[in-house]
PDB file of C-alpha atoms in Angstrom:
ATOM      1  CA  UNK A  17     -63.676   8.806 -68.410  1.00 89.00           C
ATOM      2  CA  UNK A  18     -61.815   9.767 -65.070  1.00 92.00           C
ATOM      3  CA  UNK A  19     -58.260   8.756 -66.708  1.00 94.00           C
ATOM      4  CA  UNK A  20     -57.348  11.750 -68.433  1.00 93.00           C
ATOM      5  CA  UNK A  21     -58.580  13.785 -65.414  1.00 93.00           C
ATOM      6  CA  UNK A  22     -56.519  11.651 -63.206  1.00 94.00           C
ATOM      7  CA  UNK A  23     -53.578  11.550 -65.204  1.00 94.00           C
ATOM      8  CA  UNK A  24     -53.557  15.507 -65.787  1.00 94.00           C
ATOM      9  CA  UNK A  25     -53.496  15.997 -62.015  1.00 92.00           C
ATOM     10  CA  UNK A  26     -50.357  13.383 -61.410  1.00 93.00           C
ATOM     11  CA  UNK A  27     -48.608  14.922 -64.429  1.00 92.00           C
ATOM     12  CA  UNK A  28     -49.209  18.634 -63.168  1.00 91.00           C
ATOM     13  CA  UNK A  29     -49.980  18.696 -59.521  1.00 86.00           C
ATOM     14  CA  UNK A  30     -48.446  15.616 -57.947  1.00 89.00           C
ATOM     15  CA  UNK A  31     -45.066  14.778 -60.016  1.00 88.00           C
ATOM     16  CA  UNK A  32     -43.649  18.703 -59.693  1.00 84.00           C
ATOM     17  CA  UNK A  33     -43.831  17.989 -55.835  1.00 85.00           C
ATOM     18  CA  UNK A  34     -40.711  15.629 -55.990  1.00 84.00           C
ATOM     19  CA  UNK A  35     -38.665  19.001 -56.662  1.00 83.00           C
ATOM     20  CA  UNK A  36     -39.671  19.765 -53.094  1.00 86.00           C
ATOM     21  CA  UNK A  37     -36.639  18.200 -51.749  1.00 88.00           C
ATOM     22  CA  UNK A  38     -34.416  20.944 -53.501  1.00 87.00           C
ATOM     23  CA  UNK A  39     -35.348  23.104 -50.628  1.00 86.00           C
ATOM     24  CA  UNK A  40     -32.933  20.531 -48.613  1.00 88.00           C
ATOM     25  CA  UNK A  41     -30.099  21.111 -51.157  1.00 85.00           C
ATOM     26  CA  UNK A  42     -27.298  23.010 -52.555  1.00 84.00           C
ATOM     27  CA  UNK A  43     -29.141  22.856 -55.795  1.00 81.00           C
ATOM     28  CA  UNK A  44     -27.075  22.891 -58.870  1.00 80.00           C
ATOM     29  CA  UNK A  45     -28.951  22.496 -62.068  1.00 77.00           C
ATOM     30  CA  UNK A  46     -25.922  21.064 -63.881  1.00 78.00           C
ATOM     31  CA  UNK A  47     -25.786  18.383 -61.125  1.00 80.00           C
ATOM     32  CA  UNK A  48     -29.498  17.341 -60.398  1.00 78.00           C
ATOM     33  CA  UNK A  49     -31.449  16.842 -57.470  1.00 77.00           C
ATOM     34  CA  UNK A  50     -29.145  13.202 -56.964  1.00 77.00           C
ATOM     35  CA  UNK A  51     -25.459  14.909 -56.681  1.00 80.00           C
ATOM     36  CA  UNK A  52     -27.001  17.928 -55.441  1.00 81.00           C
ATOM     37  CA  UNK A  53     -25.633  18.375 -51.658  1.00 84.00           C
ATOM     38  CA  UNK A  54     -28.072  17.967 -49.069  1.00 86.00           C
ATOM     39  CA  UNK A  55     -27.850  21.160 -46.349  1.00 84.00           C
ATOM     40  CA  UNK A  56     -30.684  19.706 -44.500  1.00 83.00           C
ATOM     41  CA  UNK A  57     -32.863  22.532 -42.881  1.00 85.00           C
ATOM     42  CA  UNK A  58     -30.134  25.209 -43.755  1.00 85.00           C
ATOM     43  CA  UNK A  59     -32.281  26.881 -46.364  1.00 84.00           C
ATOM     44  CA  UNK A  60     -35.284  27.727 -43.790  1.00 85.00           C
ATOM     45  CA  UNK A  61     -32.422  28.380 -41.300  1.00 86.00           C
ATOM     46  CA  UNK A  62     -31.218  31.130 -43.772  1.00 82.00           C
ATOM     47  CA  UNK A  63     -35.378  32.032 -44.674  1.00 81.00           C
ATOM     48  CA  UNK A  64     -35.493  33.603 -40.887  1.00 81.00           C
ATOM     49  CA  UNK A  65     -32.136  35.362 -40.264  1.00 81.00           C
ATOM     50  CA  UNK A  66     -32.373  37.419 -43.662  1.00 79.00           C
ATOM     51  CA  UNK A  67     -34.341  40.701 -42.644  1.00 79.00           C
ATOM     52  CA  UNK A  68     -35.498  41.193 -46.305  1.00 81.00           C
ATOM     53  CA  UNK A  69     -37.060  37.098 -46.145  1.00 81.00           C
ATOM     54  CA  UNK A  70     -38.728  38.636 -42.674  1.00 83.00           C
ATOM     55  CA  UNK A  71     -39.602  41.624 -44.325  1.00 87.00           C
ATOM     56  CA  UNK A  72     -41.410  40.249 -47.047  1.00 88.00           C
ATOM     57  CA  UNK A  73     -43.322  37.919 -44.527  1.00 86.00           C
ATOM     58  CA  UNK A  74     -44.316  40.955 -42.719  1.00 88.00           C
ATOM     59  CA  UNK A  75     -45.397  43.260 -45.945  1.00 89.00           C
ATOM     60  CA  UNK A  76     -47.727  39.718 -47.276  1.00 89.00           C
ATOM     61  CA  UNK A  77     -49.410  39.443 -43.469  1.00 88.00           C
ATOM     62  CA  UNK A  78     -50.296  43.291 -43.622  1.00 90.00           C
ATOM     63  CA  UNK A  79     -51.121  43.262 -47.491  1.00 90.00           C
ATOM     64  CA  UNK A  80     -53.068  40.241 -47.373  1.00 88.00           C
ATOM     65  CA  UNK A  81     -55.568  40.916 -43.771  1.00 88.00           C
ATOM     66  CA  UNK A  82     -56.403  44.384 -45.342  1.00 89.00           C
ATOM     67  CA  UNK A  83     -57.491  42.793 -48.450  1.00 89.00           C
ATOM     68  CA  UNK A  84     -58.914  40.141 -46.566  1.00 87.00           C
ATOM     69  CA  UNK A  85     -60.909  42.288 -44.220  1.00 87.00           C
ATOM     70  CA  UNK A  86     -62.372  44.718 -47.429  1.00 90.00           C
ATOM     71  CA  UNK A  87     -63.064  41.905 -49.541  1.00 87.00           C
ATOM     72  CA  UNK A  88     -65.861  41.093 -46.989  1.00 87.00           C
ATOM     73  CA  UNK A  89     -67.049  44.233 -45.747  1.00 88.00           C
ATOM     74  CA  UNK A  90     -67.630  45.843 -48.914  1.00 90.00           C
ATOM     75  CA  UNK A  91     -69.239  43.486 -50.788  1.00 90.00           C
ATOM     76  CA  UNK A  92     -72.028  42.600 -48.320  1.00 88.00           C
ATOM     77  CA  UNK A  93     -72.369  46.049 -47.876  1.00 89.00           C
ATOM     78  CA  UNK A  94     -72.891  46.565 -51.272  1.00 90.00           C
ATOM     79  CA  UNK A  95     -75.587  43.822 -51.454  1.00 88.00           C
ATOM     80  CA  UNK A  96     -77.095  45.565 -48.883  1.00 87.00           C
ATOM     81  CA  UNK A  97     -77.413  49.245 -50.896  1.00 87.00           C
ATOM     82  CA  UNK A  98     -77.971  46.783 -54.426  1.00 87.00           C
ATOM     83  CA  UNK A  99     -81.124  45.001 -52.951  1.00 83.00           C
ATOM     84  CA  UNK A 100     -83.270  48.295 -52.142  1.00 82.00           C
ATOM     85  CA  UNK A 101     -82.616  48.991 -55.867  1.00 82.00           C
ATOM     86  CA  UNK A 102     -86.361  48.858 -57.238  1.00 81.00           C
ATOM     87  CA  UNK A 103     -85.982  49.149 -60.207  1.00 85.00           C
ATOM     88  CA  UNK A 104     -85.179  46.109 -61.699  1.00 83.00           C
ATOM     89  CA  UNK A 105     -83.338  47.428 -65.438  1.00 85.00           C
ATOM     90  CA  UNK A 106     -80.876  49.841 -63.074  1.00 86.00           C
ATOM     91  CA  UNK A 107     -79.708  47.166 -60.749  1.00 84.00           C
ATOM     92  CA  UNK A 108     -78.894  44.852 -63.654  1.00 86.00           C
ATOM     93  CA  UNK A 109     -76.847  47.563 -65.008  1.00 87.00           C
ATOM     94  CA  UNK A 110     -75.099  48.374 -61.895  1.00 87.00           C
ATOM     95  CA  UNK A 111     -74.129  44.635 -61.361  1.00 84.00           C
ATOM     96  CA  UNK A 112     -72.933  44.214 -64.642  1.00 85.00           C
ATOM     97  CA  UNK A 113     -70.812  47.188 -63.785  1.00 87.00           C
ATOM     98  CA  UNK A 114     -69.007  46.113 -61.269  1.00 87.00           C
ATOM     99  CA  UNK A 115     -68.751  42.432 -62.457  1.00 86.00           C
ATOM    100  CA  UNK A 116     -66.697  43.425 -64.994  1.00 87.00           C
ATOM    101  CA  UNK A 117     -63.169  44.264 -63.617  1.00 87.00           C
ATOM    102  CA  UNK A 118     -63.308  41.095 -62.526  1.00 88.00           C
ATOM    103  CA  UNK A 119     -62.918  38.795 -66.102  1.00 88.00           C
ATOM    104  CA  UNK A 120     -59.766  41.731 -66.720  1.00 87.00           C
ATOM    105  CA  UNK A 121     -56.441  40.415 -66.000  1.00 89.00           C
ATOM    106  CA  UNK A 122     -54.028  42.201 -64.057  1.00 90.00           C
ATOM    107  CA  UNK A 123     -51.691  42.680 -66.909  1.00 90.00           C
ATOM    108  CA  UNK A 124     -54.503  44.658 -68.787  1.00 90.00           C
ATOM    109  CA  UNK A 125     -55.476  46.688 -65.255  1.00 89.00           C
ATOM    110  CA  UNK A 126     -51.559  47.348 -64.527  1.00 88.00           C
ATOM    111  CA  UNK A 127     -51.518  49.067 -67.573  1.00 89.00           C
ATOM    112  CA  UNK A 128     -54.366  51.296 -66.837  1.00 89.00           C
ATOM    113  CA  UNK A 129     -53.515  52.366 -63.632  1.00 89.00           C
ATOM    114  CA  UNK A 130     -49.898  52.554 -64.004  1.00 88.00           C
ATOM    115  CA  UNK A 131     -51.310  55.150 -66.639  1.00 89.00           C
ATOM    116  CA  UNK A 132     -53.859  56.642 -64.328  1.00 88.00           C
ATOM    117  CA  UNK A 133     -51.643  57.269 -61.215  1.00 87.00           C
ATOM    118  CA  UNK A 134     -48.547  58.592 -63.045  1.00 86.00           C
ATOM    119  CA  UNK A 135     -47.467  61.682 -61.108  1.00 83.00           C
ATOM    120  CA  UNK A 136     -46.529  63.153 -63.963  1.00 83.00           C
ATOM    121  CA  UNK A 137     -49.578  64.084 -65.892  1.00 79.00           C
ATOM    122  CA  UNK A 138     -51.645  60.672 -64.458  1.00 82.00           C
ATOM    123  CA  UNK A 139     -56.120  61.393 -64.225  1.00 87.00           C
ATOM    124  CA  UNK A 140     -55.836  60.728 -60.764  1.00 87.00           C
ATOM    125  CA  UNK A 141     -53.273  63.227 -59.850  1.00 86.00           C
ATOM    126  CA  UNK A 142     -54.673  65.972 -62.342  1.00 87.00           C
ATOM    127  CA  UNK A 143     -57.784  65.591 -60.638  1.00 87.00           C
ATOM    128  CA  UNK A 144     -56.198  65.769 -57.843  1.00 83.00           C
ATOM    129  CA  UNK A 145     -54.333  68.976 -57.994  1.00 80.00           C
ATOM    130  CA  UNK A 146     -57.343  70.769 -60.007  1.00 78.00           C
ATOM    131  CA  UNK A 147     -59.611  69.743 -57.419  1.00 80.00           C
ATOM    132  CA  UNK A 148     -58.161  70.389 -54.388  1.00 81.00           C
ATOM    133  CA  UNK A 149     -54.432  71.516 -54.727  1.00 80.00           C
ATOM    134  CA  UNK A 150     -52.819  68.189 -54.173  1.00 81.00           C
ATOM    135  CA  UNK A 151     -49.181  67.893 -55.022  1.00 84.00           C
ATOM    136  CA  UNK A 152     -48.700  64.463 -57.383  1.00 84.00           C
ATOM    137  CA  UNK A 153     -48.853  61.767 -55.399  1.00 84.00           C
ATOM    138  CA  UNK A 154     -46.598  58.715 -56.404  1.00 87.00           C
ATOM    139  CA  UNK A 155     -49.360  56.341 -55.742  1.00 86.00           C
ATOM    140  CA  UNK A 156     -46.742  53.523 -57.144  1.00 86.00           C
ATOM    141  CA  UNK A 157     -43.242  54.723 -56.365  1.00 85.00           C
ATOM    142  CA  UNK A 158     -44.048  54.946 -52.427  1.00 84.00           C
ATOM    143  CA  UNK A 159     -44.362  52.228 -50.180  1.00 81.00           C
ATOM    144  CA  UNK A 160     -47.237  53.205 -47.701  1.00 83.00           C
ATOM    145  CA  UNK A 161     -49.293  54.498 -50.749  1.00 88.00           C
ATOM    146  CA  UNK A 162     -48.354  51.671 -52.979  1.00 90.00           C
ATOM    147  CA  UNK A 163     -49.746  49.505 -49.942  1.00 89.00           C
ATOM    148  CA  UNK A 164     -53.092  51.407 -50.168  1.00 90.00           C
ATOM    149  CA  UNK A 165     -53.197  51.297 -53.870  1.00 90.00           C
ATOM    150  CA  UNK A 166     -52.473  47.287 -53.761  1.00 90.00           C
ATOM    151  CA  UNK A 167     -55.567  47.265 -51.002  1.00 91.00           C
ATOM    152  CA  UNK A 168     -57.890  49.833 -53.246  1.00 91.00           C
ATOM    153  CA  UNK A 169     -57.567  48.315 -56.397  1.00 91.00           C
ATOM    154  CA  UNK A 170     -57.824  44.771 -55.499  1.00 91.00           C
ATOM    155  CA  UNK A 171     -61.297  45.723 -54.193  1.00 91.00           C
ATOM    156  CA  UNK A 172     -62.569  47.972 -57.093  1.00 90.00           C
ATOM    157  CA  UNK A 173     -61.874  44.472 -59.068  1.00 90.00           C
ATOM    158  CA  UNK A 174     -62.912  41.708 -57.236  1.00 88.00           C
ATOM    159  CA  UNK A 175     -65.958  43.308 -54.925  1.00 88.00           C
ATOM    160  CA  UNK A 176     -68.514  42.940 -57.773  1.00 86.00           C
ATOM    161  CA  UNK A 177     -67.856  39.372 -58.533  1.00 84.00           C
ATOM    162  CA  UNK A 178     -68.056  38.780 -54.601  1.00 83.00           C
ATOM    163  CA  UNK A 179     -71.219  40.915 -54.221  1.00 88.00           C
ATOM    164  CA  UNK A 180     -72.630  37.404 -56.200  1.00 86.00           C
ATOM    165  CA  UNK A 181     -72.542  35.451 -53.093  1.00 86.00           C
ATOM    166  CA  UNK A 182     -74.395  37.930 -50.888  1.00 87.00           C
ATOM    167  CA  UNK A 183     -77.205  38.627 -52.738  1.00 86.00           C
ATOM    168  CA  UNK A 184     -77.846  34.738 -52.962  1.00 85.00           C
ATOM    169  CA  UNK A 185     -78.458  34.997 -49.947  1.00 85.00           C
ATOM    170  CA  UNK A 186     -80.495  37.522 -49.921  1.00 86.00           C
ATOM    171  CA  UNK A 187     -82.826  36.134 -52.345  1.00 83.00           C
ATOM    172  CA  UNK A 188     -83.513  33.025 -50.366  1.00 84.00           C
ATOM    173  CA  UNK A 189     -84.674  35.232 -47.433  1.00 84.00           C
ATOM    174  CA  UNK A 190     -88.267  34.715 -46.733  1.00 85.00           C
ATOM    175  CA  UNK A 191     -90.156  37.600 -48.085  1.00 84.00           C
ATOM    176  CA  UNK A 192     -93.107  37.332 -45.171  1.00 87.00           C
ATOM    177  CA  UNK A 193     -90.617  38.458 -42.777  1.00 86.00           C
ATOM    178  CA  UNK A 194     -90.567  41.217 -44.313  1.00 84.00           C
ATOM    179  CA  UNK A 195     -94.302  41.483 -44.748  1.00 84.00           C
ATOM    180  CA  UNK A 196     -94.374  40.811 -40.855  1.00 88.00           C
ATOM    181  CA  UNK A 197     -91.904  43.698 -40.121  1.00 86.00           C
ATOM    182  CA  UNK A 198     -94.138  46.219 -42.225  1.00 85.00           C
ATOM    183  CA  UNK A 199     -97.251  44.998 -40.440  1.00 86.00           C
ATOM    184  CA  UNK A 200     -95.554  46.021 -37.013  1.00 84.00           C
ATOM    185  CA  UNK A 201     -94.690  49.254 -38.431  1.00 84.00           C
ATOM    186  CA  UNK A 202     -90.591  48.393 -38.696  1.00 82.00           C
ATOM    187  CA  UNK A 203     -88.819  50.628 -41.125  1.00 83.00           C
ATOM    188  CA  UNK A 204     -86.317  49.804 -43.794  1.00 82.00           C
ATOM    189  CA  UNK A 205     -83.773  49.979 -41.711  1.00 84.00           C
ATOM    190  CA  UNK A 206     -84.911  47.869 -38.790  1.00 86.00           C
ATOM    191  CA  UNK A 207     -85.936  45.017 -41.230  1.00 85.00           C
ATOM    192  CA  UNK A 208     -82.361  45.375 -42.398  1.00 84.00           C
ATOM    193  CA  UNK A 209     -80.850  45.365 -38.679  1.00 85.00           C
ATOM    194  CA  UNK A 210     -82.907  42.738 -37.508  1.00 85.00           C
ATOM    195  CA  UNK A 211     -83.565  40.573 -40.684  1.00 86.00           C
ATOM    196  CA  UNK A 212     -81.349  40.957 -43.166  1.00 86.00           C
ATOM    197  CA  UNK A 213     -78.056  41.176 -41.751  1.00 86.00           C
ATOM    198  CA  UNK A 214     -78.901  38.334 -38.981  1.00 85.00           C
ATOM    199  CA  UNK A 215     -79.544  35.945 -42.651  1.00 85.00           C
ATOM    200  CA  UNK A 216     -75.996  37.243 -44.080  1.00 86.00           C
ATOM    201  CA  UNK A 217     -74.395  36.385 -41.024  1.00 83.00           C
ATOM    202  CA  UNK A 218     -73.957  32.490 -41.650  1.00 80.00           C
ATOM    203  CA  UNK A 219     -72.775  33.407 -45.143  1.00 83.00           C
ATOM    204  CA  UNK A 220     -70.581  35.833 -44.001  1.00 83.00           C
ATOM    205  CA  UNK A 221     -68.794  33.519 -41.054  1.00 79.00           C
ATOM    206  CA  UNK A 222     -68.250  31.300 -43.913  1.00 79.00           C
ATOM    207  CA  UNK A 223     -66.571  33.824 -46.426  1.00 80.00           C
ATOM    208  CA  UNK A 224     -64.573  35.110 -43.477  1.00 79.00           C
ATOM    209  CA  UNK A 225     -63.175  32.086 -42.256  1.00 76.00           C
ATOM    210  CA  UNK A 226     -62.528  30.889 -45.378  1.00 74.00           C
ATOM    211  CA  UNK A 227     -60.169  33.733 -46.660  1.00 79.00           C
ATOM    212  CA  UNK A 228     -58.733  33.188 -43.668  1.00 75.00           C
ATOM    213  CA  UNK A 229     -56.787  30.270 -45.391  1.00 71.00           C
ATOM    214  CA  UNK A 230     -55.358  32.843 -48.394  1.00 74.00           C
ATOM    215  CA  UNK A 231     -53.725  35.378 -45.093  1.00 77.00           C
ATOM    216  CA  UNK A 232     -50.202  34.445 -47.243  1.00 79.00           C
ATOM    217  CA  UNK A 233     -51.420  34.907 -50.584  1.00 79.00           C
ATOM    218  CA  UNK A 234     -51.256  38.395 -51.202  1.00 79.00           C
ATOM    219  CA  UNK A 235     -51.894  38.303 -54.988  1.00 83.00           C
ATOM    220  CA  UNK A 236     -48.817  37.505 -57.154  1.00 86.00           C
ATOM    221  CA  UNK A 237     -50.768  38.527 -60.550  1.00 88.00           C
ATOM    222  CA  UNK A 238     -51.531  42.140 -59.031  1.00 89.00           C
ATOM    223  CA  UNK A 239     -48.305  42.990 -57.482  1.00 90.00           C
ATOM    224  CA  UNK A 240     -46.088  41.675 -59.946  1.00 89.00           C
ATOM    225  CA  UNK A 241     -47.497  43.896 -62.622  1.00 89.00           C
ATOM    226  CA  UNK A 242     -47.503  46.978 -60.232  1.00 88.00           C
ATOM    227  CA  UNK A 243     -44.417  47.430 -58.168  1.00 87.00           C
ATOM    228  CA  UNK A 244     -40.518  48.365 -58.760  1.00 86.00           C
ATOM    229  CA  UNK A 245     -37.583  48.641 -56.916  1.00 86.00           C
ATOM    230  CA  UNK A 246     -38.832  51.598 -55.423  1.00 86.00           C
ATOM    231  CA  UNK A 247     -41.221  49.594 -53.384  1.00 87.00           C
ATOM    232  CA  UNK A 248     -39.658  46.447 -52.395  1.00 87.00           C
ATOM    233  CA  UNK A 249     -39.452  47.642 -48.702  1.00 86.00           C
ATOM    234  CA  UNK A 250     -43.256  47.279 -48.272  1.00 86.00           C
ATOM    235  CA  UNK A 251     -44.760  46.205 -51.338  1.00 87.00           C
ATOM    236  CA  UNK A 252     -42.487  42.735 -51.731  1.00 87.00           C
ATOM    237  CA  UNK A 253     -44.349  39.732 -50.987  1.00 88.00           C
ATOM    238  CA  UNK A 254     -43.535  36.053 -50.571  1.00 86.00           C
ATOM    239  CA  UNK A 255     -44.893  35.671 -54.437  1.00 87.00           C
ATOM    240  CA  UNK A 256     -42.936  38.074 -55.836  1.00 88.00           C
ATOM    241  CA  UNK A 257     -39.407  37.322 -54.041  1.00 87.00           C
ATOM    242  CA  UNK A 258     -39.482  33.821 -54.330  1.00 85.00           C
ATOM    243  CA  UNK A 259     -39.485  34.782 -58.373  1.00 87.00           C
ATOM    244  CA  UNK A 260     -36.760  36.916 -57.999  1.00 87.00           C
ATOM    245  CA  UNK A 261     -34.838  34.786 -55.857  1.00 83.00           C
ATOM    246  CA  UNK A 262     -35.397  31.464 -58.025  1.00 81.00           C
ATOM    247  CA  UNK A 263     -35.664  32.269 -61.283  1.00 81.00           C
ATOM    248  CA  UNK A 264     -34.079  35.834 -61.818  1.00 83.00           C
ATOM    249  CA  UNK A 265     -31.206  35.158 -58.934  1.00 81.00           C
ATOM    250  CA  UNK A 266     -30.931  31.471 -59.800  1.00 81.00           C
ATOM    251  CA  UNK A 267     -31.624  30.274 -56.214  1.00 82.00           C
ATOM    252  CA  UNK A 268     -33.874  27.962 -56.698  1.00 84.00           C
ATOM    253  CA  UNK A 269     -33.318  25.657 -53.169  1.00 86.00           C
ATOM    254  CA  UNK A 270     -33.973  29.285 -51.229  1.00 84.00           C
ATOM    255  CA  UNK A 271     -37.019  29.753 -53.369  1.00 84.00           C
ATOM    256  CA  UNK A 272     -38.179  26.667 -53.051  1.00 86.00           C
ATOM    257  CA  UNK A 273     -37.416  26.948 -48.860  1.00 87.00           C
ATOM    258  CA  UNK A 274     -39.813  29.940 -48.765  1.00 85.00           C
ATOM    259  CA  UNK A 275     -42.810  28.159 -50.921  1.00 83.00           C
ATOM    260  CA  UNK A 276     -42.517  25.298 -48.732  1.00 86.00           C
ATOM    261  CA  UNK A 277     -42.843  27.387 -45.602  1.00 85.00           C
ATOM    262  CA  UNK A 278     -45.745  29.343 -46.980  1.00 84.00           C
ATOM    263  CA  UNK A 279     -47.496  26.243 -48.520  1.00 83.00           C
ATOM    264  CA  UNK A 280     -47.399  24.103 -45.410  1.00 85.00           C
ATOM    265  CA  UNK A 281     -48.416  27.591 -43.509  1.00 84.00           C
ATOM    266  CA  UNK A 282     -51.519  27.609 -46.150  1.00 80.00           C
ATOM    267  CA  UNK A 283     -52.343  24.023 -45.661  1.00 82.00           C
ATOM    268  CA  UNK A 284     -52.398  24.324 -42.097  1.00 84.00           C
ATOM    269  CA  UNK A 285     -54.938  27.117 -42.246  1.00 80.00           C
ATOM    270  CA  UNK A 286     -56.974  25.626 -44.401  1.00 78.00           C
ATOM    271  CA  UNK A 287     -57.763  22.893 -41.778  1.00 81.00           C
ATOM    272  CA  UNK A 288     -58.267  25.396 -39.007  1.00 81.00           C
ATOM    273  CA  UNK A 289     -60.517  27.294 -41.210  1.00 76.00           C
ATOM    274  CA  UNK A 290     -62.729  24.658 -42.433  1.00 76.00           C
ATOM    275  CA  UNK A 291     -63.210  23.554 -38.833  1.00 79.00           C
ATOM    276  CA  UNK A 292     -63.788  26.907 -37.850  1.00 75.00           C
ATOM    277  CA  UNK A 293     -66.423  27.384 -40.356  1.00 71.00           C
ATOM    278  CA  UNK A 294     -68.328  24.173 -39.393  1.00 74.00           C
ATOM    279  CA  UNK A 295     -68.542  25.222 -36.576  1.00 75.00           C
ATOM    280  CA  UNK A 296     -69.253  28.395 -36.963  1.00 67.00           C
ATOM    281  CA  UNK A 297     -71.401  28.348 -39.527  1.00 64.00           C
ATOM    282  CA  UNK A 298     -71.857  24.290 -40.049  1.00 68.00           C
ATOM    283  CA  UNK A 299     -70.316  24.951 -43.173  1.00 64.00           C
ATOM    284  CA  UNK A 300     -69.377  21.341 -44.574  1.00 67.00           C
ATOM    285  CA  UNK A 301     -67.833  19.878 -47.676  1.00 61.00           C
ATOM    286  CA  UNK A 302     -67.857  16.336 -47.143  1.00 60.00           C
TER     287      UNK A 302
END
């Protein structure tokens, strides 16, 4: 039962990793990887003296720990607010709500906000300058705001789907702590200082530590359907460029010299972070 599982993974995740030794090469498609000439570590060489390869390193790092950073607070916060909801058919509405930017792709959202956020004639910016007198503000033709928009909008559609996690948690908290916090006349908020947030904070060491391991993976999907020349100075990423370099430059051993880089860089964290996490948090897998 295991063989077509097994053979799936060798055919798609294991064979593909021979082309890693194109990032040692001249590649020429018309020659192969054998005649290809080997430059040794000439390709990573090149990786760090480009400013626009350290560019894009930098604009992933500060794209990424912003999302990274967000993607925690707010959802926890939000199961905070979504638990004192009483009434039972409102907060079912709510989280269905926000759950559902989530199962959208970002081909589908792209569309919508490239729409929205148009300075010429976009909601957002109509609403802006009605409102309050705002100029149009190209939300996706400027780096710093296309930065915040990046930040902002991977939030709006992944915070609800994360929110899941937290209030997990919060249901397994034992209700007669509560009941003991009433009887000593604690408010809402001190059972939520001194109860509920101590229970999140395992869950929350874990979340953290474990995005932790995704600090170079600043969301191919979202930024690929979003930016434009205008905004390669701070909106680039390591996705994005290595498709442009590979397949729309036809570099494919420089490409394939930056996805090393960043996948070793991944794997690495991924270690750190699962040992942070257990012991942080004695978060285990195995």
């Amino acid at each position: 039962m295991l063989l077509p599982a097994v053979a799936l993974a060798l055919l798609f995740q294991y064979l593909p990793m021979l082309g890693i030794v194109i990032a040692f090469q001249n590649f020429k498609p018309w020659t192969g990887f054998l005649h290809s000439q080997w430059v040794g570590l000439d390709q990573f060489r090149s990786m760090f003296d480009r400013l626009d390869s350290r560019q894009v390193i930098a604009n992933t790092l500060i794209i990424a720990c912003l999302k990274i950073a967000f993607i925690i607070a707010v959802p926890a916060a939000f199961a905070l607010l979504l638990n004192e909801i009483r009434r039972m058919a409102f907060k079912r509405l709510v989280q269905t709500l926000v759950y559902l930017p989530h199962f959208l792709s970002w081909v589908i959202l792209g569309s919508i906000l490239i729409d929205l956020l148009s300075p010429d004639g976009g909601l957002v910016n109509r609403m802006l300058a009605g409102l309050f007198g705002i100029k149009p503000v190209f939300f996706l033709g400027d780096g710093d705001w296309f930065r915040f928009t990046a930040v902002v909008s991977h939030i709006w559609k992944e915070f609800g789907y994360s929110t899941i996690i937290y209030l997990a948690s919060l249901a397994g908290i034992n209700p007669s702590l509560y009941e003991a916090a009433e009887v000593d006349g604690a408010s809402r908020w001190k059972q939520t200082l001194h109860i509920t947030l101590p229970a999140l904070l395992p869950i929350i060491t874990v979340c953290a530590t474990l995005e932790l391991s995704n600090i170079l993976n600043a969301g191919f999907d979202q930024i690929f359907n979003l930016y434009n020349p205008l905004v390669y100075a701070k909106g680039d990423i390591i996705d994005t460029f290595v498709y442009r370099t590979g397949i729309l430059g036809n570099n494919m051993s420089f490409a394939s010299a930056i996805g090393l880089f960043k996948s070793v860089i991944s794997c690495v964290l991924v270690v750190l972070v699962y040992q942070l996490a257990k012991r942080a948090a004695n978060y285990r897998i195995f």
